[in-house]
Amino acid sequence: MVIINLSGDIMEAIASAPGKTILFGEHSVVYKQPAIATAVNKRATISIKRSTNGVSTLRSDDLQFEAELDTENKSYNLIRGKPGIIRYILEALFSTHDHSPIDIKLSLNIPIGSGLGSSAAVTVATLAALHKFHGIKFNKHLIAKKAHIVERNVQGIASPLDTLVCTNGGMIYLSRDKMVSRFNLNFKSSFVIGYTSKRGNTGKMVRSVRALKNRNPRILGSIIKTMGQIVDEAKLAIISGNNQKIAELMNINQGLLDSIGVNTTELSRMVYSARRHGALGSKITGSGGGGSIIAFCPGKSNEVHDALNKYDNAIKIALSNEGVNLKYR
Ligand SMILES: Nc1ncnc2c1ncn2[C@@H]1O[C@H](COP(=O)(O)OP(=O)(O)OP(=O)(O)O)[C@@H](O)[C@H]1O
Ligand SMILES: C[C@@](O)(CCO)CC(=O)[O-]
Ligand SMILES: [Mg+2]
Protein backbone atom coordinates (compact mmCIF):
# COMPACT_ATOMS: atom_id res chain seq x y z
CA MET A 1 0.00 0.00 0.00
CA VAL A 2 1.29 3.50 -0.75
CA ILE A 3 0.16 6.91 0.53
CA ILE A 4 1.24 9.99 -1.47
CA ASN A 5 0.90 13.74 -0.86
CA LEU A 6 -0.51 16.34 -3.25
CA SER A 7 2.90 16.82 -4.91
CA GLY A 8 3.09 13.06 -5.54
CA ASP A 9 5.80 12.32 -2.94
CA ILE A 10 5.40 8.90 -1.37
CA MET A 11 4.62 9.56 2.29
CA GLU A 12 4.13 5.94 3.45
CA ALA A 13 4.88 2.54 1.96
CA ILE A 14 3.71 -0.75 3.48
CA ALA A 15 4.75 -4.30 2.62
CA SER A 16 4.32 -7.73 4.20
CA ALA A 17 6.02 -11.09 3.80
CA PRO A 18 5.22 -14.59 5.08
CA GLY A 19 7.17 -16.65 7.52
CA LYS A 20 8.33 -20.11 6.43
CA THR A 21 8.87 -23.59 7.61
CA ILE A 22 11.49 -25.97 6.27
CA LEU A 23 10.23 -29.46 5.54
CA PHE A 24 13.63 -30.91 4.58
CA GLY A 25 17.22 -29.76 4.22
CA GLU A 26 17.96 -27.20 6.91
CA HIS A 27 21.68 -26.84 7.55
CA SER A 28 22.65 -29.09 4.61
CA VAL A 29 21.30 -26.39 2.28
CA VAL A 30 24.10 -24.14 3.55
CA TYR A 31 26.50 -26.64 1.91
CA LYS A 32 24.83 -26.56 -1.51
CA GLN A 33 22.47 -29.46 -0.87
CA PRO A 34 18.82 -29.09 -1.94
CA ALA A 35 15.96 -28.19 0.43
CA ILE A 36 12.17 -28.08 0.54
CA ALA A 37 10.42 -25.26 2.39
CA THR A 38 7.06 -23.57 2.36
CA ALA A 39 5.61 -20.18 3.22
CA VAL A 40 3.11 -20.18 6.08
CA ASN A 41 0.11 -18.05 7.00
CA LYS A 42 2.01 -15.92 9.54
CA ARG A 43 3.47 -12.63 8.32
CA ALA A 44 5.73 -9.67 9.03
CA THR A 45 4.48 -6.23 7.99
CA ILE A 46 6.68 -3.14 7.64
CA SER A 47 5.38 0.40 7.27
CA ILE A 48 7.80 3.23 6.33
CA LYS A 49 6.80 6.88 6.71
CA ARG A 50 8.71 10.14 6.32
CA SER A 51 9.79 11.25 9.79
CA THR A 52 8.41 14.54 11.09
CA ASN A 53 11.17 15.21 13.64
CA GLY A 54 14.33 14.58 11.63
CA VAL A 55 15.19 11.33 13.47
CA SER A 56 14.78 7.82 12.06
CA THR A 57 12.87 5.54 14.41
CA LEU A 58 11.85 1.88 14.51
CA ARG A 59 8.97 0.64 16.62
CA SER A 60 7.23 -2.68 17.13
CA ASP A 61 4.27 -3.02 19.47
CA ASP A 62 4.23 -6.80 18.89
CA LEU A 63 7.85 -7.14 20.03
CA GLN A 64 7.59 -4.22 22.47
CA PHE A 65 10.69 -2.46 21.24
CA GLU A 66 11.53 1.05 20.13
CA ALA A 67 14.81 2.48 18.86
CA GLU A 68 16.31 5.50 17.16
CA LEU A 69 18.32 4.49 14.11
CA ASP A 70 21.49 5.87 12.54
CA THR A 71 21.08 4.24 9.14
CA GLU A 72 24.39 5.56 7.81
CA ASN A 73 26.47 3.94 10.56
CA LYS A 74 24.14 0.93 10.96
CA SER A 75 23.80 1.81 14.63
CA TYR A 76 20.86 2.36 16.95
CA ASN A 77 19.89 3.73 20.33
CA LEU A 78 17.56 1.20 21.95
CA ILE A 79 14.82 2.96 23.91
CA ARG A 80 13.08 -0.24 25.04
CA GLY A 81 12.97 -3.97 24.23
CA LYS A 82 15.56 -6.39 22.75
CA PRO A 83 17.65 -5.43 19.69
CA GLY A 84 18.26 -8.62 17.67
CA ILE A 85 15.94 -8.22 14.71
CA ILE A 86 16.93 -4.51 14.39
CA ARG A 87 20.23 -5.64 12.82
CA TYR A 88 18.39 -7.15 9.83
CA ILE A 89 16.35 -3.97 9.32
CA LEU A 90 19.42 -1.73 9.61
CA GLU A 91 21.32 -3.91 7.12
CA ALA A 92 18.39 -3.72 4.68
CA LEU A 93 18.21 0.08 5.09
CA PHE A 94 21.96 0.38 4.53
CA SER A 95 21.63 -1.52 1.24
CA THR A 96 18.82 0.63 -0.19
CA HIS A 97 17.88 3.75 1.80
CA ASP A 98 19.16 7.31 1.19
CA HIS A 99 19.37 7.80 4.97
CA SER A 100 16.66 10.50 4.99
CA PRO A 101 14.79 10.37 8.34
CA ILE A 102 11.95 7.83 8.37
CA ASP A 103 9.66 6.17 10.91
CA ILE A 104 9.46 2.38 10.56
CA LYS A 105 6.78 0.25 12.20
CA LEU A 106 7.10 -3.56 12.41
CA SER A 107 4.07 -5.78 13.00
CA LEU A 108 4.84 -9.47 13.43
CA ASN A 109 2.61 -12.47 14.05
CA ILE A 110 5.47 -14.94 13.47
CA PRO A 111 6.89 -16.27 16.75
CA ILE A 112 10.41 -14.82 16.68
CA GLY A 113 13.54 -17.05 16.87
CA SER A 114 11.21 -20.00 16.41
CA GLY A 115 12.45 -21.49 13.17
CA LEU A 116 9.59 -19.86 11.26
CA GLY A 117 11.76 -17.39 9.38
CA SER A 118 10.99 -14.19 11.30
CA SER A 119 14.36 -12.71 10.31
CA ALA A 120 13.85 -13.51 6.62
CA ALA A 121 10.24 -12.29 6.58
CA VAL A 122 11.20 -9.01 8.29
CA THR A 123 14.13 -8.51 5.90
CA VAL A 124 12.01 -9.19 2.80
CA ALA A 125 9.15 -6.94 3.96
CA THR A 126 11.60 -4.13 4.81
CA LEU A 127 13.22 -4.27 1.37
CA ALA A 128 9.85 -4.39 -0.44
CA ALA A 129 8.57 -1.38 1.53
CA LEU A 130 11.86 0.50 0.93
CA HIS A 131 11.71 -0.19 -2.81
CA LYS A 132 8.16 1.17 -2.92
CA PHE A 133 9.09 4.17 -0.77
CA HIS A 134 11.89 5.03 -3.21
CA GLY A 135 9.86 4.37 -6.33
CA ILE A 136 11.83 1.21 -7.27
CA LYS A 137 9.71 -1.15 -9.43
CA PHE A 138 8.42 -4.19 -7.46
CA ASN A 139 10.78 -7.03 -8.43
CA LYS A 140 10.71 -10.27 -6.40
CA HIS A 141 13.98 -11.53 -7.88
CA LEU A 142 15.83 -8.36 -6.79
CA ILE A 143 14.19 -8.42 -3.33
CA ALA A 144 15.11 -12.09 -2.73
CA LYS A 145 18.71 -11.50 -3.88
CA LYS A 146 19.19 -8.45 -1.63
CA ALA A 147 17.44 -10.16 1.31
CA HIS A 148 19.82 -13.13 1.12
CA ILE A 149 22.79 -10.74 1.21
CA VAL A 150 21.27 -9.01 4.28
CA GLU A 151 20.81 -12.34 6.14
CA ARG A 152 24.34 -13.42 5.21
CA ASN A 153 25.83 -10.11 6.37
CA VAL A 154 23.99 -10.23 9.69
CA GLN A 155 24.48 -13.95 10.39
CA GLY A 156 27.90 -14.37 8.81
CA ILE A 157 26.55 -17.31 6.79
CA ALA A 158 23.11 -18.05 5.27
CA SER A 159 21.64 -19.98 2.38
CA PRO A 160 19.11 -18.18 0.12
CA LEU A 161 16.38 -20.64 1.21
CA ASP A 162 14.55 -18.64 3.86
CA THR A 163 14.51 -15.38 1.92
CA LEU A 164 13.48 -17.14 -1.32
CA VAL A 165 10.46 -18.74 0.37
CA CYS A 166 9.44 -15.53 2.15
CA THR A 167 9.68 -13.63 -1.13
CA ASN A 168 7.98 -16.11 -3.47
CA GLY A 169 5.49 -17.85 -1.18
CA GLY A 170 4.25 -21.40 -1.84
CA MET A 171 6.18 -24.64 -1.30
CA ILE A 172 9.52 -24.70 -3.12
CA TYR A 173 12.32 -27.13 -3.93
CA LEU A 174 15.71 -25.37 -3.99
CA SER A 175 18.11 -27.43 -6.12
CA ARG A 176 21.87 -27.91 -5.67
CA ASP A 177 22.48 -25.24 -8.31
CA LYS A 178 20.09 -22.87 -6.50
CA MET A 179 17.25 -23.22 -9.02
CA VAL A 180 13.78 -22.83 -7.51
CA SER A 181 10.84 -25.01 -8.54
CA ARG A 182 7.39 -24.72 -7.00
CA PHE A 183 5.16 -27.60 -6.01
CA ASN A 184 1.73 -27.02 -7.52
CA LEU A 185 -0.27 -28.68 -4.80
CA ASN A 186 -2.26 -27.76 -1.77
CA PHE A 187 -1.43 -29.69 1.35
CA LYS A 188 -4.47 -29.52 3.59
CA SER A 189 -3.33 -28.03 6.90
CA SER A 190 -1.84 -31.30 8.13
CA PHE A 191 1.09 -29.59 9.84
CA VAL A 192 1.51 -28.46 13.41
CA ILE A 193 4.47 -26.37 14.60
CA GLY A 194 5.65 -26.84 18.14
CA TYR A 195 8.00 -24.22 19.51
CA THR A 196 9.86 -23.91 22.74
CA SER A 197 10.14 -20.75 24.78
CA LYS A 198 13.90 -21.22 24.37
CA ARG A 199 14.56 -19.28 21.17
CA GLY A 200 17.03 -20.46 18.59
CA ASN A 201 19.60 -18.22 16.95
CA THR A 202 20.29 -19.14 13.35
CA GLY A 203 23.69 -17.50 13.08
CA LYS A 204 24.97 -19.29 16.19
CA MET A 205 23.65 -22.72 15.11
CA VAL A 206 24.97 -22.45 11.56
CA ARG A 207 28.40 -21.49 12.91
CA SER A 208 28.38 -24.44 15.36
CA VAL A 209 27.64 -26.90 12.54
CA ARG A 210 30.43 -25.35 10.46
CA ALA A 211 32.86 -25.80 13.37
CA LEU A 212 31.79 -29.47 13.79
CA LYS A 213 32.27 -30.00 10.05
CA ASN A 214 35.73 -28.43 10.16
CA ARG A 215 36.69 -30.87 12.95
CA ASN A 216 35.16 -33.92 11.17
CA PRO A 217 35.14 -33.06 7.45
CA ARG A 218 34.59 -36.56 6.03
CA ILE A 219 31.90 -37.64 8.50
CA LEU A 220 29.96 -34.38 8.25
CA GLY A 221 30.43 -34.40 4.50
CA SER A 222 28.67 -37.77 4.20
CA ILE A 223 25.91 -36.77 6.66
CA ILE A 224 25.25 -33.57 4.69
CA LYS A 225 25.24 -35.49 1.39
CA THR A 226 22.75 -37.99 2.87
CA MET A 227 20.54 -35.09 4.00
CA GLY A 228 20.55 -33.97 0.36
CA GLN A 229 19.50 -37.45 -0.80
CA ILE A 230 16.61 -37.36 1.70
CA VAL A 231 15.42 -34.10 0.11
CA ASP A 232 15.43 -35.61 -3.38
CA GLU A 233 13.47 -38.65 -2.16
CA ALA A 234 11.04 -36.34 -0.34
CA LYS A 235 10.42 -34.32 -3.51
CA LEU A 236 9.25 -37.52 -5.27
CA ALA A 237 7.14 -38.54 -2.25
CA ILE A 238 5.43 -35.11 -2.10
CA ILE A 239 4.69 -35.13 -5.83
CA SER A 240 3.20 -38.64 -5.58
CA GLY A 241 1.33 -37.82 -2.34
CA ASN A 242 2.99 -40.69 -0.46
CA ASN A 243 2.39 -39.51 3.13
CA GLN A 244 4.04 -42.54 4.74
CA LYS A 245 7.24 -41.96 2.79
CA ILE A 246 7.19 -38.18 3.52
CA ALA A 247 6.89 -38.96 7.23
CA GLU A 248 9.57 -41.66 7.21
CA LEU A 249 12.01 -39.26 5.52
CA MET A 250 11.20 -36.53 8.08
CA ASN A 251 12.08 -38.93 10.89
CA ILE A 252 15.36 -39.96 9.23
CA ASN A 253 16.19 -36.27 8.66
CA GLN A 254 15.53 -35.63 12.37
CA GLY A 255 18.06 -38.31 13.34
CA LEU A 256 20.70 -36.64 11.18
CA LEU A 257 19.92 -33.18 12.60
CA ASP A 258 20.44 -34.67 16.04
CA SER A 259 23.82 -36.04 14.89
CA ILE A 260 25.05 -32.56 13.86
CA GLY A 261 24.26 -31.10 17.27
CA VAL A 262 21.24 -28.86 16.65
CA ASN A 263 18.75 -30.88 18.70
CA THR A 264 17.83 -30.05 22.32
CA THR A 265 15.97 -31.82 25.13
CA GLU A 266 12.92 -29.62 24.58
CA LEU A 267 12.88 -30.20 20.80
CA SER A 268 13.27 -33.96 21.34
CA ARG A 269 10.42 -33.95 23.84
CA MET A 270 8.17 -32.32 21.25
CA VAL A 271 9.34 -34.60 18.40
CA TYR A 272 8.43 -37.77 20.32
CA SER A 273 5.29 -36.35 21.92
CA ALA A 274 4.00 -35.46 18.46
CA ARG A 275 4.64 -39.02 17.23
CA ARG A 276 3.00 -40.52 20.32
CA HIS A 277 -0.12 -38.44 19.64
CA GLY A 278 -0.57 -39.30 16.00
CA ALA A 279 2.07 -37.50 13.94
CA LEU A 280 3.38 -39.73 11.14
CA GLY A 281 6.60 -37.71 11.07
CA SER A 282 8.19 -34.94 13.12
CA LYS A 283 11.51 -33.09 13.00
CA ILE A 284 13.28 -29.87 13.82
CA THR A 285 12.43 -27.07 11.41
CA GLY A 286 14.83 -24.13 10.97
CA SER A 287 18.13 -23.75 12.73
CA GLY A 288 17.37 -25.78 15.88
CA GLY A 289 19.17 -25.17 19.16
CA GLY A 290 15.75 -24.05 20.41
CA GLY A 291 12.96 -22.85 18.17
CA SER A 292 10.60 -25.27 16.53
CA ILE A 293 9.65 -28.68 15.30
CA ILE A 294 7.25 -29.49 12.50
CA ALA A 295 4.85 -32.42 12.82
CA PHE A 296 3.13 -33.98 9.79
CA CYS A 297 -0.17 -35.26 11.14
CA PRO A 298 -2.89 -35.73 8.53
CA GLY A 299 -6.20 -36.09 10.40
CA LYS A 300 -4.52 -35.76 13.80
CA SER A 301 -3.63 -32.02 13.92
CA ASN A 302 -5.86 -31.30 16.91
CA GLU A 303 -4.49 -34.18 18.99
CA VAL A 304 -0.88 -33.27 18.22
CA HIS A 305 -1.51 -29.53 18.77
CA ASP A 306 -3.06 -30.19 22.20
CA ALA A 307 -0.28 -32.60 23.23
CA LEU A 308 2.49 -30.12 22.30
CA ASN A 309 0.67 -27.29 24.03
CA LYS A 310 0.86 -29.19 27.32
CA TYR A 311 4.54 -28.40 27.94
CA ASP A 312 5.47 -26.06 25.08
CA ASN A 313 3.68 -23.86 22.51
CA ALA A 314 1.96 -25.13 19.40
CA ILE A 315 0.42 -23.51 16.36
CA LYS A 316 -1.47 -25.16 13.56
CA ILE A 317 -0.14 -23.62 10.37
CA ALA A 318 -1.59 -23.41 6.92
CA LEU A 319 0.81 -23.42 4.02
CA SER A 320 0.53 -20.19 2.05
CA ASN A 321 0.97 -19.44 -1.64
CA GLU A 322 1.19 -15.71 -0.87
CA GLY A 323 4.70 -14.26 -0.96
CA VAL A 324 5.82 -10.69 -0.37
CA ASN A 325 3.29 -8.02 -1.29
CA LEU A 326 2.58 -4.35 -0.83
CA LYS A 327 -0.27 -4.58 1.62
CA TYR A 328 -1.05 -5.30 5.20
CA ARG A 329 -0.82 -8.89 6.36
N1 LIG B 1 12.02 -10.13 21.42
C1 LIG B 1 12.87 -9.86 20.43
N2 LIG B 1 12.97 -8.58 19.96
C2 LIG B 1 13.81 -8.29 18.95
N3 LIG B 1 14.62 -9.20 18.34
C3 LIG B 1 14.56 -10.48 18.78
C4 LIG B 1 13.69 -10.88 19.84
N4 LIG B 1 13.85 -12.22 20.05
C5 LIG B 1 14.77 -12.65 19.16
N5 LIG B 1 15.20 -11.61 18.42
C6 LIG B 1 16.17 -11.63 17.32
O1 LIG B 1 15.44 -11.95 16.15
C7 LIG B 1 16.28 -12.68 15.26
C8 LIG B 1 15.56 -13.98 14.91
O2 LIG B 1 16.19 -14.46 13.79
P1 LIG B 1 16.61 -16.00 13.68
O3 LIG B 1 17.04 -16.20 12.27
O4 LIG B 1 17.51 -16.36 14.77
O5 LIG B 1 15.24 -16.77 13.94
P2 LIG B 1 14.09 -17.06 12.91
O6 LIG B 1 14.36 -16.34 11.62
O7 LIG B 1 12.79 -16.76 13.57
O8 LIG B 1 14.22 -18.62 12.72
P3 LIG B 1 14.91 -19.43 11.51
O9 LIG B 1 15.97 -18.50 10.94
O10 LIG B 1 15.50 -20.65 12.13
O11 LIG B 1 13.81 -19.70 10.56
C9 LIG B 1 17.60 -12.94 15.98
O12 LIG B 1 18.55 -11.98 15.53
C10 LIG B 1 17.25 -12.68 17.46
O13 LIG B 1 18.36 -12.14 18.16
C1 LIG C 1 19.67 -23.47 9.28
C2 LIG C 1 19.31 -22.91 7.94
O1 LIG C 1 19.52 -23.90 6.93
C3 LIG C 1 17.87 -22.51 7.87
C4 LIG C 1 17.45 -21.56 8.95
O2 LIG C 1 16.06 -21.27 8.83
C5 LIG C 1 20.24 -21.71 7.68
C6 LIG C 1 20.17 -21.23 6.23
O3 LIG C 1 19.70 -21.98 5.36
O4 LIG C 1 20.59 -20.08 6.04
MG1 LIG D 1 16.12 -16.55 10.52
XYZ file of C-alpha atoms and ligand atoms in Angstrom:
371
model
C 0.000 0.000 0.000
C 1.287 3.496 -0.746
C 0.157 6.912 0.530
C 1.239 9.986 -1.474
C 0.903 13.736 -0.861
C -0.511 16.336 -3.246
C 2.899 16.818 -4.909
C 3.086 13.056 -5.538
C 5.804 12.320 -2.938
C 5.403 8.896 -1.373
C 4.623 9.563 2.294
C 4.132 5.943 3.445
C 4.878 2.539 1.964
C 3.708 -0.753 3.479
C 4.755 -4.303 2.616
C 4.319 -7.726 4.196
C 6.023 -11.091 3.799
C 5.220 -14.592 5.081
C 7.173 -16.653 7.518
C 8.329 -20.109 6.429
C 8.871 -23.594 7.613
C 11.487 -25.965 6.275
C 10.230 -29.464 5.541
C 13.627 -30.914 4.584
C 17.221 -29.763 4.221
C 17.958 -27.198 6.913
C 21.679 -26.836 7.546
C 22.654 -29.089 4.605
C 21.302 -26.388 2.276
C 24.102 -24.139 3.551
C 26.500 -26.641 1.915
C 24.834 -26.558 -1.506
C 22.469 -29.461 -0.873
C 18.815 -29.091 -1.937
C 15.957 -28.186 0.433
C 12.170 -28.075 0.537
C 10.423 -25.264 2.391
C 7.058 -23.567 2.362
C 5.615 -20.176 3.219
C 3.113 -20.179 6.081
C 0.106 -18.047 7.004
C 2.012 -15.924 9.544
C 3.467 -12.634 8.325
C 5.733 -9.671 9.028
C 4.481 -6.228 7.991
C 6.681 -3.142 7.645
C 5.385 0.399 7.272
C 7.797 3.227 6.328
C 6.796 6.884 6.712
C 8.709 10.142 6.324
C 9.791 11.254 9.794
C 8.409 14.544 11.085
C 11.166 15.213 13.638
C 14.332 14.583 11.632
C 15.187 11.332 13.465
C 14.780 7.819 12.062
C 12.871 5.544 14.407
C 11.850 1.877 14.508
C 8.967 0.636 16.623
C 7.234 -2.685 17.125
C 4.266 -3.019 19.470
C 4.230 -6.799 18.890
C 7.848 -7.141 20.031
C 7.587 -4.222 22.475
C 10.693 -2.461 21.241
C 11.525 1.050 20.133
C 14.808 2.478 18.857
C 16.309 5.505 17.161
C 18.319 4.493 14.106
C 21.489 5.869 12.542
C 21.081 4.244 9.139
C 24.395 5.564 7.806
C 26.466 3.943 10.564
C 24.136 0.927 10.958
C 23.805 1.809 14.633
C 20.861 2.358 16.947
C 19.892 3.732 20.329
C 17.563 1.198 21.951
C 14.823 2.964 23.907
C 13.077 -0.235 25.044
C 12.975 -3.972 24.234
C 15.555 -6.387 22.748
C 17.652 -5.433 19.692
C 18.262 -8.625 17.671
C 15.941 -8.220 14.712
C 16.926 -4.515 14.394
C 20.225 -5.644 12.820
C 18.389 -7.146 9.829
C 16.345 -3.969 9.320
C 19.424 -1.726 9.606
C 21.321 -3.915 7.125
C 18.388 -3.717 4.681
C 18.212 0.081 5.088
C 21.962 0.378 4.534
C 21.627 -1.517 1.238
C 18.823 0.627 -0.186
C 17.883 3.747 1.798
C 19.156 7.310 1.186
C 19.365 7.797 4.972
C 16.659 10.497 4.988
C 14.789 10.371 8.341
C 11.954 7.832 8.368
C 9.657 6.174 10.910
C 9.462 2.383 10.562
C 6.783 0.249 12.201
C 7.099 -3.557 12.412
C 4.067 -5.782 13.001
C 4.842 -9.467 13.430
C 2.607 -12.473 14.054
C 5.468 -14.935 13.475
C 6.887 -16.273 16.746
C 10.415 -14.816 16.676
C 13.541 -17.047 16.875
C 11.208 -19.997 16.413
C 12.447 -21.490 13.168
C 9.594 -19.858 11.258
C 11.763 -17.386 9.379
C 10.986 -14.188 11.295
C 14.362 -12.711 10.309
C 13.854 -13.514 6.621
C 10.239 -12.287 6.585
C 11.201 -9.006 8.288
C 14.131 -8.510 5.897
C 12.009 -9.185 2.796
C 9.149 -6.944 3.965
C 11.598 -4.127 4.810
C 13.221 -4.273 1.366
C 9.850 -4.393 -0.441
C 8.568 -1.379 1.527
C 11.855 0.496 0.928
C 11.711 -0.188 -2.812
C 8.162 1.165 -2.922
C 9.092 4.168 -0.769
C 11.889 5.034 -3.208
C 9.857 4.374 -6.332
C 11.834 1.213 -7.267
C 9.712 -1.150 -9.428
C 8.424 -4.189 -7.461
C 10.777 -7.034 -8.427
C 10.705 -10.267 -6.399
C 13.985 -11.533 -7.882
C 15.830 -8.365 -6.785
C 14.189 -8.422 -3.327
C 15.108 -12.091 -2.733
C 18.712 -11.495 -3.877
C 19.192 -8.449 -1.631
C 17.440 -10.157 1.313
C 19.815 -13.129 1.116
C 22.787 -10.741 1.211
C 21.273 -9.008 4.279
C 20.813 -12.345 6.143
C 24.339 -13.419 5.207
C 25.833 -10.106 6.365
C 23.991 -10.228 9.693
C 24.480 -13.946 10.394
C 27.895 -14.369 8.812
C 26.552 -17.314 6.792
C 23.115 -18.055 5.270
C 21.637 -19.982 2.378
C 19.112 -18.183 0.123
C 16.384 -20.643 1.211
C 14.549 -18.636 3.857
C 14.509 -15.378 1.925
C 13.476 -17.143 -1.324
C 10.458 -18.741 0.371
C 9.439 -15.534 2.146
C 9.680 -13.632 -1.132
C 7.983 -16.108 -3.468
C 5.491 -17.851 -1.175
C 4.255 -21.398 -1.837
C 6.178 -24.643 -1.296
C 9.521 -24.696 -3.117
C 12.317 -27.135 -3.932
C 15.713 -25.373 -3.994
C 18.108 -27.425 -6.117
C 21.868 -27.907 -5.667
C 22.479 -25.240 -8.312
C 20.089 -22.867 -6.497
C 17.249 -23.223 -9.017
C 13.779 -22.833 -7.510
C 10.844 -25.012 -8.543
C 7.391 -24.716 -7.003
C 5.158 -27.599 -6.007
C 1.732 -27.020 -7.516
C -0.272 -28.678 -4.798
C -2.257 -27.765 -1.773
C -1.432 -29.689 1.354
C -4.474 -29.520 3.592
C -3.330 -28.027 6.897
C -1.842 -31.298 8.126
C 1.094 -29.594 9.839
C 1.511 -28.457 13.414
C 4.468 -26.370 14.596
C 5.648 -26.845 18.141
C 7.999 -24.220 19.507
C 9.862 -23.914 22.741
C 10.137 -20.753 24.785
C 13.902 -21.224 24.372
C 14.557 -19.282 21.169
C 17.033 -20.465 18.589
C 19.603 -18.220 16.950
C 20.291 -19.137 13.349
C 23.691 -17.504 13.083
C 24.969 -19.291 16.186
C 23.647 -22.718 15.107
C 24.968 -22.449 11.563
C 28.400 -21.493 12.912
C 28.376 -24.442 15.356
C 27.640 -26.901 12.536
C 30.433 -25.346 10.461
C 32.864 -25.801 13.375
C 31.791 -29.473 13.786
C 32.269 -30.003 10.048
C 35.732 -28.433 10.155
C 36.690 -30.871 12.949
C 35.157 -33.917 11.169
C 35.137 -33.055 7.446
C 34.593 -36.563 6.030
C 31.898 -37.643 8.495
C 29.958 -34.380 8.250
C 30.430 -34.397 4.495
C 28.673 -37.767 4.197
C 25.914 -36.775 6.663
C 25.250 -33.566 4.692
C 25.240 -35.495 1.395
C 22.751 -37.992 2.875
C 20.542 -35.086 3.997
C 20.553 -33.966 0.362
C 19.503 -37.447 -0.803
C 16.614 -37.357 1.696
C 15.420 -34.098 0.110
C 15.429 -35.614 -3.378
C 13.466 -38.650 -2.163
C 11.038 -36.342 -0.341
C 10.420 -34.322 -3.514
C 9.250 -37.516 -5.267
C 7.140 -38.544 -2.254
C 5.431 -35.109 -2.104
C 4.686 -35.133 -5.827
C 3.204 -38.641 -5.581
C 1.334 -37.821 -2.338
C 2.995 -40.687 -0.458
C 2.392 -39.509 3.131
C 4.043 -42.541 4.742
C 7.245 -41.958 2.790
C 7.194 -38.181 3.517
C 6.891 -38.958 7.231
C 9.569 -41.660 7.207
C 12.014 -39.263 5.524
C 11.202 -36.530 8.076
C 12.085 -38.933 10.890
C 15.361 -39.963 9.232
C 16.193 -36.275 8.661
C 15.527 -35.632 12.372
C 18.058 -38.306 13.340
C 20.702 -36.642 11.182
C 19.924 -33.179 12.600
C 20.445 -34.674 16.042
C 23.816 -36.044 14.893
C 25.049 -32.558 13.856
C 24.262 -31.104 17.268
C 21.235 -28.860 16.650
C 18.748 -30.882 18.695
C 17.829 -30.046 22.322
C 15.971 -31.820 25.132
C 12.919 -29.616 24.576
C 12.884 -30.202 20.804
C 13.275 -33.961 21.337
C 10.423 -33.950 23.839
C 8.166 -32.325 21.253
C 9.335 -34.601 18.401
C 8.435 -37.771 20.317
C 5.289 -36.354 21.923
C 4.000 -35.463 18.457
C 4.636 -39.021 17.229
C 2.996 -40.517 20.321
C -0.118 -38.443 19.641
C -0.572 -39.303 16.003
C 2.070 -37.504 13.939
C 3.377 -39.732 11.136
C 6.600 -37.705 11.066
C 8.192 -34.939 13.120
C 11.513 -33.090 12.998
C 13.276 -29.871 13.825
C 12.429 -27.072 11.413
C 14.828 -24.134 10.974
C 18.127 -23.753 12.726
C 17.374 -25.779 15.878
C 19.171 -25.173 19.163
C 15.754 -24.053 20.407
C 12.957 -22.847 18.175
C 10.603 -25.269 16.526
C 9.649 -28.683 15.301
C 7.251 -29.489 12.501
C 4.850 -32.419 12.817
C 3.125 -33.980 9.792
C -0.168 -35.262 11.144
C -2.894 -35.726 8.526
C -6.202 -36.090 10.395
C -4.520 -35.758 13.802
C -3.628 -32.021 13.925
C -5.855 -31.296 16.908
C -4.492 -34.175 18.994
C -0.875 -33.268 18.224
C -1.508 -29.534 18.774
C -3.062 -30.194 22.201
C -0.277 -32.597 23.226
C 2.488 -30.123 22.300
C 0.666 -27.295 24.034
C 0.863 -29.190 27.317
C 4.538 -28.397 27.941
C 5.466 -26.061 25.075
C 3.683 -23.857 22.511
C 1.964 -25.131 19.404
C 0.415 -23.509 16.364
C -1.467 -25.162 13.557
C -0.140 -23.620 10.371
C -1.588 -23.410 6.921
C 0.807 -23.420 4.023
C 0.528 -20.186 2.050
C 0.969 -19.435 -1.637
C 1.189 -15.713 -0.868
C 4.705 -14.256 -0.955
C 5.824 -10.689 -0.365
C 3.286 -8.018 -1.285
C 2.575 -4.346 -0.829
C -0.268 -4.583 1.619
C -1.048 -5.302 5.201
C -0.824 -8.887 6.364
N 12.020 -10.132 21.416
C 12.870 -9.855 20.431
N 12.973 -8.584 19.962
C 13.811 -8.289 18.950
N 14.622 -9.202 18.342
C 14.555 -10.478 18.785
C 13.687 -10.878 19.841
N 13.848 -12.224 20.051
C 14.774 -12.653 19.161
N 15.199 -11.607 18.423
C 16.174 -11.629 17.321
O 15.443 -11.953 16.147
C 16.278 -12.675 15.264
C 15.565 -13.981 14.914
O 16.189 -14.460 13.792
P 16.615 -16.004 13.679
O 17.040 -16.202 12.265
O 17.514 -16.363 14.773
O 15.243 -16.767 13.940
P 14.087 -17.062 12.910
O 14.358 -16.340 11.616
O 12.787 -16.760 13.574
O 14.217 -18.618 12.723
P 14.913 -19.429 11.513
O 15.971 -18.500 10.944
O 15.503 -20.646 12.133
O 13.805 -19.699 10.557
C 17.598 -12.938 15.983
O 18.545 -11.981 15.526
C 17.253 -12.680 17.457
O 18.362 -12.139 18.157
C 19.672 -23.475 9.279
C 19.315 -22.911 7.939
O 19.521 -23.901 6.930
C 17.866 -22.510 7.868
C 17.447 -21.560 8.949
O 16.062 -21.271 8.827
C 20.239 -21.708 7.682
C 20.167 -21.229 6.235
O 19.704 -21.981 5.357
O 20.586 -20.079 6.043
Mg 16.124 -16.550 10.523
